[in-house]
N, CA and C atoms as an extended XYZ file, in Angstrom:
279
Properties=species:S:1:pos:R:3:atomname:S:1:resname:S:1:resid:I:1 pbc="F F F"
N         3.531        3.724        4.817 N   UNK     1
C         4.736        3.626        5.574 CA  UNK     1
C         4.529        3.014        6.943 C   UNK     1
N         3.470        3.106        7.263 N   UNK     2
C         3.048        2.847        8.399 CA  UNK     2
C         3.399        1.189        8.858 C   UNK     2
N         2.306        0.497        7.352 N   UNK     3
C         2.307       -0.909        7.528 CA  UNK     3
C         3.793       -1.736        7.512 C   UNK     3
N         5.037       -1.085        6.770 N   UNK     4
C         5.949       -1.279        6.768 CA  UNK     4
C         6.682       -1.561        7.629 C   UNK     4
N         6.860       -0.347        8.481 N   UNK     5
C         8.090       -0.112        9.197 CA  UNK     5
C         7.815       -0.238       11.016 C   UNK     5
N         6.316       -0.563       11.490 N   UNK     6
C         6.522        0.104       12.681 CA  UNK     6
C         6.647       -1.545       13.043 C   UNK     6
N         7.051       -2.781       12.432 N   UNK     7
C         7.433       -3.757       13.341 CA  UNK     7
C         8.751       -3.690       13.008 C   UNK     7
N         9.922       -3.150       12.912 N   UNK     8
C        10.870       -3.083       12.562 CA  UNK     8
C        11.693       -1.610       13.831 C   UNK     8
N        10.886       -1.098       14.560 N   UNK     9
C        11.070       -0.394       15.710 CA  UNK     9
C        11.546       -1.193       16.665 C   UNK     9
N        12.361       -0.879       17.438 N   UNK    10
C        12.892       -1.204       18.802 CA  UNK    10
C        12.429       -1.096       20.123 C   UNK    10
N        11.755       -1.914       20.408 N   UNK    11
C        10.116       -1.580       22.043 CA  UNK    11
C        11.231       -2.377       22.644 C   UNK    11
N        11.135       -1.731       23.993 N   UNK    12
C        11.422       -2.341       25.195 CA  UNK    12
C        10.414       -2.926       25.583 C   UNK    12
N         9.608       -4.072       25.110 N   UNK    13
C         8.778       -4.329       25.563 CA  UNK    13
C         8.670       -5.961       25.143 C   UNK    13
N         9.265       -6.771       26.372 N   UNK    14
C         9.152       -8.232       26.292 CA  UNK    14
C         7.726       -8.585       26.256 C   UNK    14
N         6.719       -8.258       26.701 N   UNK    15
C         5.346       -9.185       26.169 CA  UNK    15
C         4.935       -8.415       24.780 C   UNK    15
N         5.486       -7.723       24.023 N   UNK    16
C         5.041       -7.009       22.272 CA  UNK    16
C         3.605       -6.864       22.665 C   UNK    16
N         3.357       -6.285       23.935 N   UNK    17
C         2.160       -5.483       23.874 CA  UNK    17
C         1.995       -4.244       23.353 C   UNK    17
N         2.883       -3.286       22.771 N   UNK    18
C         3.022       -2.294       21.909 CA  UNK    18
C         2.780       -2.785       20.639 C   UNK    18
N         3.150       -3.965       19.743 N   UNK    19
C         3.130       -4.389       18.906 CA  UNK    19
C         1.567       -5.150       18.765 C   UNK    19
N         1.019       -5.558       19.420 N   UNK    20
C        -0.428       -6.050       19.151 CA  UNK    20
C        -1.297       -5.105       19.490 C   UNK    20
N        -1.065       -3.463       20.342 N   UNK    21
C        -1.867       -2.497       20.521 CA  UNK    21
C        -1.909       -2.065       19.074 C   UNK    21
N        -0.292       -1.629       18.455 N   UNK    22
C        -0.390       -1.351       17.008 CA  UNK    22
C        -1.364       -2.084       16.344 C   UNK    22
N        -1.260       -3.739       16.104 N   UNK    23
C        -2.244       -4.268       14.965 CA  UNK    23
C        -3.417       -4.176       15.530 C   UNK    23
N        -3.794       -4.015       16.919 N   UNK    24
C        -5.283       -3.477       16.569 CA  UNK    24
C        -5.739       -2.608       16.010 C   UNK    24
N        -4.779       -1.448       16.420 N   UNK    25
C        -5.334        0.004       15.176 CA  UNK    25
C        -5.303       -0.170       14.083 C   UNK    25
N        -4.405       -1.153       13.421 N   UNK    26
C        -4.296       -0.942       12.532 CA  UNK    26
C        -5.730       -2.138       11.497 C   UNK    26
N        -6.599       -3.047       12.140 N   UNK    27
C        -8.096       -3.542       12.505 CA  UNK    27
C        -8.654       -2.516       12.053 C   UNK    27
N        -8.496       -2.164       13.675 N   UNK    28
C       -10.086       -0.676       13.518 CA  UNK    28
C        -9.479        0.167       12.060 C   UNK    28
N        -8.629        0.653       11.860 N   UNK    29
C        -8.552        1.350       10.830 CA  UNK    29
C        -8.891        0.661        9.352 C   UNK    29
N        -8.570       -0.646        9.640 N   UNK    30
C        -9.321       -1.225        8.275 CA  UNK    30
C       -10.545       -1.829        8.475 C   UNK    30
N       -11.418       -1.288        9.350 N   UNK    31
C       -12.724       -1.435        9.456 CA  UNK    31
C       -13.053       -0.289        9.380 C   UNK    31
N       -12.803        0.754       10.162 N   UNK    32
C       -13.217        2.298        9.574 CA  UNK    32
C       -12.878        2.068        8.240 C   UNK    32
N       -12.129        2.150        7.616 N   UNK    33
C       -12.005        2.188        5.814 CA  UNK    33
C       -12.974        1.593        5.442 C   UNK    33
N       -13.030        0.290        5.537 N   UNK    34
C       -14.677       -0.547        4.912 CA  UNK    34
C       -15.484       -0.253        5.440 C   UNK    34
N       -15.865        0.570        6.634 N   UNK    35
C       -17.206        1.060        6.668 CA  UNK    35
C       -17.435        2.585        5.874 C   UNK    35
N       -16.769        2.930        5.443 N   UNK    36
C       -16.641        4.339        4.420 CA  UNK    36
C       -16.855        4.138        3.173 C   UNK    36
N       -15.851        2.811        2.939 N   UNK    37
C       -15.777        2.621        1.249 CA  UNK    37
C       -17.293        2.161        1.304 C   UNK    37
N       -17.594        1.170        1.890 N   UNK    38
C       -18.553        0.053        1.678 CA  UNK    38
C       -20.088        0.559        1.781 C   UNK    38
N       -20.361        1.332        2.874 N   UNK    39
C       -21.417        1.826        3.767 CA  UNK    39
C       -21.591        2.927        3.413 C   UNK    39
N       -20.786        3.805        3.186 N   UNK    40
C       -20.241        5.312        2.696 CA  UNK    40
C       -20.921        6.070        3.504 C   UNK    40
N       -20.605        5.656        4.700 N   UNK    41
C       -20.711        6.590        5.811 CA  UNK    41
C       -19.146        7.574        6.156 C   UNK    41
N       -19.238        8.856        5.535 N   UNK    42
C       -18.400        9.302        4.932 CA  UNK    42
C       -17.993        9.985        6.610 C   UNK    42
N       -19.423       10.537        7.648 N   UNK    43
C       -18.674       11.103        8.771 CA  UNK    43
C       -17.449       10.076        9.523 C   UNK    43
N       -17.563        9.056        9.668 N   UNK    44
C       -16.452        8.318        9.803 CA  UNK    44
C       -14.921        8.408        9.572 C   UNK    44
N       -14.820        9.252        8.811 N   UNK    45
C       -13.702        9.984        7.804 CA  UNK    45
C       -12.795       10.584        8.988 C   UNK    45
N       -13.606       11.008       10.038 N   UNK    46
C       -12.883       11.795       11.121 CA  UNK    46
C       -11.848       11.327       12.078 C   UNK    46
N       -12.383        9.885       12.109 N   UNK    47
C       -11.523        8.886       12.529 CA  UNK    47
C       -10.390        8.774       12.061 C   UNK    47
N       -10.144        8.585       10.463 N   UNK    48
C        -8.805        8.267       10.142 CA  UNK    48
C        -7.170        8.674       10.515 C   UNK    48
N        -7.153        9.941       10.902 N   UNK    49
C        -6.309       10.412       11.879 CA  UNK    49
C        -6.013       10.239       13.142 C   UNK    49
N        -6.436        9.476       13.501 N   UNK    50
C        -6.365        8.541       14.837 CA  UNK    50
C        -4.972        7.515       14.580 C   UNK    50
N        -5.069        7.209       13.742 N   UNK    51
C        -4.097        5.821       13.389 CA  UNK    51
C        -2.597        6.145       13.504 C   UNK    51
N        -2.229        7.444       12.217 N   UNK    52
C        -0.624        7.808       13.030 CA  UNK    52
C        -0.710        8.411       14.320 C   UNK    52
N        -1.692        9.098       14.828 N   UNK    53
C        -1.193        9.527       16.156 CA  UNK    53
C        -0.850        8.641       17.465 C   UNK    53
N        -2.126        7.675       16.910 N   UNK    54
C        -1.521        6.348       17.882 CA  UNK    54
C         0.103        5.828       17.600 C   UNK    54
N        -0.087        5.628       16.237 N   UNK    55
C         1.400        5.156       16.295 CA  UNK    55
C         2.411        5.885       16.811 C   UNK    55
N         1.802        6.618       16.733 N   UNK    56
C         3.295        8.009       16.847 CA  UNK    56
C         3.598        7.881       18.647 C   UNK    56
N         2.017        7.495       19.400 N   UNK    57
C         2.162        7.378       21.160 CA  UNK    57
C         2.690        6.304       21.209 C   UNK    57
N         2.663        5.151       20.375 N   UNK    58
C         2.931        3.953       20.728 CA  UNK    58
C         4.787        3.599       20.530 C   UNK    58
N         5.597        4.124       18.942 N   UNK    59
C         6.699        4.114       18.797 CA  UNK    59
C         7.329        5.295       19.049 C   UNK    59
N         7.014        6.088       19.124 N   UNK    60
C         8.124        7.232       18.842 CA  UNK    60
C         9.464        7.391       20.091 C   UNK    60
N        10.198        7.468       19.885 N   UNK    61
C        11.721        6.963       20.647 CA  UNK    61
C        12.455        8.656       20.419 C   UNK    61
N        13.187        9.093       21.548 N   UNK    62
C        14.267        9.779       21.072 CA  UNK    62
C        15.195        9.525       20.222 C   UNK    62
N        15.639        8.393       19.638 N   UNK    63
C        16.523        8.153       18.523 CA  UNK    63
C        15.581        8.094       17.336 C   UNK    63
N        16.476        8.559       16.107 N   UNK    64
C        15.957        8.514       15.000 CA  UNK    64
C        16.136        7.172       14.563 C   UNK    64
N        14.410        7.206       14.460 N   UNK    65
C        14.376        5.098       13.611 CA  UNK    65
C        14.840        5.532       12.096 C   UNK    65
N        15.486        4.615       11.681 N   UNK    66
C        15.731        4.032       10.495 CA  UNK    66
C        14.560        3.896        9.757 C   UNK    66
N        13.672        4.632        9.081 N   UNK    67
C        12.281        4.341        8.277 CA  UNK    67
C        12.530        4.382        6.664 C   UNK    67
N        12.470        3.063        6.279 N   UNK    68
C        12.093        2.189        4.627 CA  UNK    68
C        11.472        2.749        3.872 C   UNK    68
N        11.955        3.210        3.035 N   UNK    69
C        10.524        3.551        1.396 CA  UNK    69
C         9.374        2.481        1.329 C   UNK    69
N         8.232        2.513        1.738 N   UNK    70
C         7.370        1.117        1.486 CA  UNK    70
C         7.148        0.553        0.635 C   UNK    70
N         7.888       -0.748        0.690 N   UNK    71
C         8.266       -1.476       -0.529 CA  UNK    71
C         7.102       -3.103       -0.900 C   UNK    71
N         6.531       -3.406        0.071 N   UNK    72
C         5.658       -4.210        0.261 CA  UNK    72
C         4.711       -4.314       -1.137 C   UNK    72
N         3.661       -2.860       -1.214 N   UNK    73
C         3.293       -3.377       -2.534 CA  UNK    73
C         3.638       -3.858       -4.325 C   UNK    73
N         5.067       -2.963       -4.066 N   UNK    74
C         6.239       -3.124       -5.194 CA  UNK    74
C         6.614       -4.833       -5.660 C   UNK    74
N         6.896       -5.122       -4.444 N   UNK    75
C         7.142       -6.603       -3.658 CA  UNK    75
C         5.942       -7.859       -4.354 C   UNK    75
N         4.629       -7.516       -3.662 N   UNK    76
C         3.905       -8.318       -4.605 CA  UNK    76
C         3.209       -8.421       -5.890 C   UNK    76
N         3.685       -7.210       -5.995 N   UNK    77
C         3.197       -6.947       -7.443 CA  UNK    77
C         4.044       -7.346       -8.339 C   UNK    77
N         5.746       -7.274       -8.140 N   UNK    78
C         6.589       -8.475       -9.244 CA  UNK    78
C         6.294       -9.936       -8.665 C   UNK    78
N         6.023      -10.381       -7.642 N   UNK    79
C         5.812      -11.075       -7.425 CA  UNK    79
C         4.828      -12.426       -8.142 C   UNK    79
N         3.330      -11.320       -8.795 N   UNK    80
C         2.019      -11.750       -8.898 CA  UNK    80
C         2.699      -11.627      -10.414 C   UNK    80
N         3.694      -10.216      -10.988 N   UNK    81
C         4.309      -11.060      -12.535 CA  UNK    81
C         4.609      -11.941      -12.522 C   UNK    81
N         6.027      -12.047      -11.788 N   UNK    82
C         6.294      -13.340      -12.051 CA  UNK    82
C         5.386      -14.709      -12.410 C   UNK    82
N         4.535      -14.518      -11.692 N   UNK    83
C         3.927      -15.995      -11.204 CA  UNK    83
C         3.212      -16.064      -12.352 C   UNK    83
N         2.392      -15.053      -13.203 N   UNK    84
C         1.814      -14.962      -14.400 CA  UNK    84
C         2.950      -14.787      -15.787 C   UNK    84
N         4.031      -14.631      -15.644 N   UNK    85
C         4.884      -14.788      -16.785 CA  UNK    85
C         4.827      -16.425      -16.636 C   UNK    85
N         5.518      -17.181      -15.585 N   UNK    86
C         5.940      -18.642      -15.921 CA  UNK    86
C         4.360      -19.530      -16.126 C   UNK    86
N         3.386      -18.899      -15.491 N   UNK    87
C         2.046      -19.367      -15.778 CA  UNK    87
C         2.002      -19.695      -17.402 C   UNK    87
N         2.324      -18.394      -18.142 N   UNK    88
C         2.116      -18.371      -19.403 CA  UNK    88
C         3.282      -19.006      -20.318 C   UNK    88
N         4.383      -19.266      -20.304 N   UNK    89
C         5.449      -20.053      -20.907 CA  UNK    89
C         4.990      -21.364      -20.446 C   UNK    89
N         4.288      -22.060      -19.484 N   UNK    90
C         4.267      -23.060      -19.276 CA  UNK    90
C         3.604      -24.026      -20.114 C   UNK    90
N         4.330      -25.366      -20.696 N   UNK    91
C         3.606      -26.053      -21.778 CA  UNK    91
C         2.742      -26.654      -21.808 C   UNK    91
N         1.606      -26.680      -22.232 N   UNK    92
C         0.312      -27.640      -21.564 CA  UNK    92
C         0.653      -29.068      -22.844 C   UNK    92
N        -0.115      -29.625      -22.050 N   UNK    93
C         0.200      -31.370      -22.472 CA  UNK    93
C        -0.836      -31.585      -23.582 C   UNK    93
């Protein structure tokens, strides 16, 4: 939900320095992940809770945001059908 919705928040913030603090965490957090999966340096693990709390310092607003079912991987995954259905109807010469 995370990757979804938090550019879709409302920052008072003309230079989207809230918005590039976000994609850095959201970096380090996919470098902590590959150094766990990959390295399986599992104390690392401790880290992962870092990521909503940042977000949570970085967006959280007295109004209730509007937050999306995360639809993104749904999205490319008919997507990657599609592209392999017409792949396969297609007539070779």
């Amino acid at each position: 939900g995370l990757y979804d919705n938090f550019l879709s928040m409302k920052l008072k913030d003309p230079g989207m320095l809230g918005v590039c603090t976000g994609l850095d965490w959201l970096c380090f957090s996919d470098l902590l992940n590959e150094c766990v999966l990959h390295g399986q340096n599992y104390s690392l693990m401790r880290y992962f809770p870092f990521l909503p709390a940042a977000f949570h310092h970085l967006y959280a607003a007295n109004s209730v945001p509007r937050i999306n079912y995360p639809h993104s991987h749904y999205e490319v995954r008919e997507c990657n059908r599609q592209r392999e259905r017409m792949l396969s109807i297609r007539p070779y010469p």
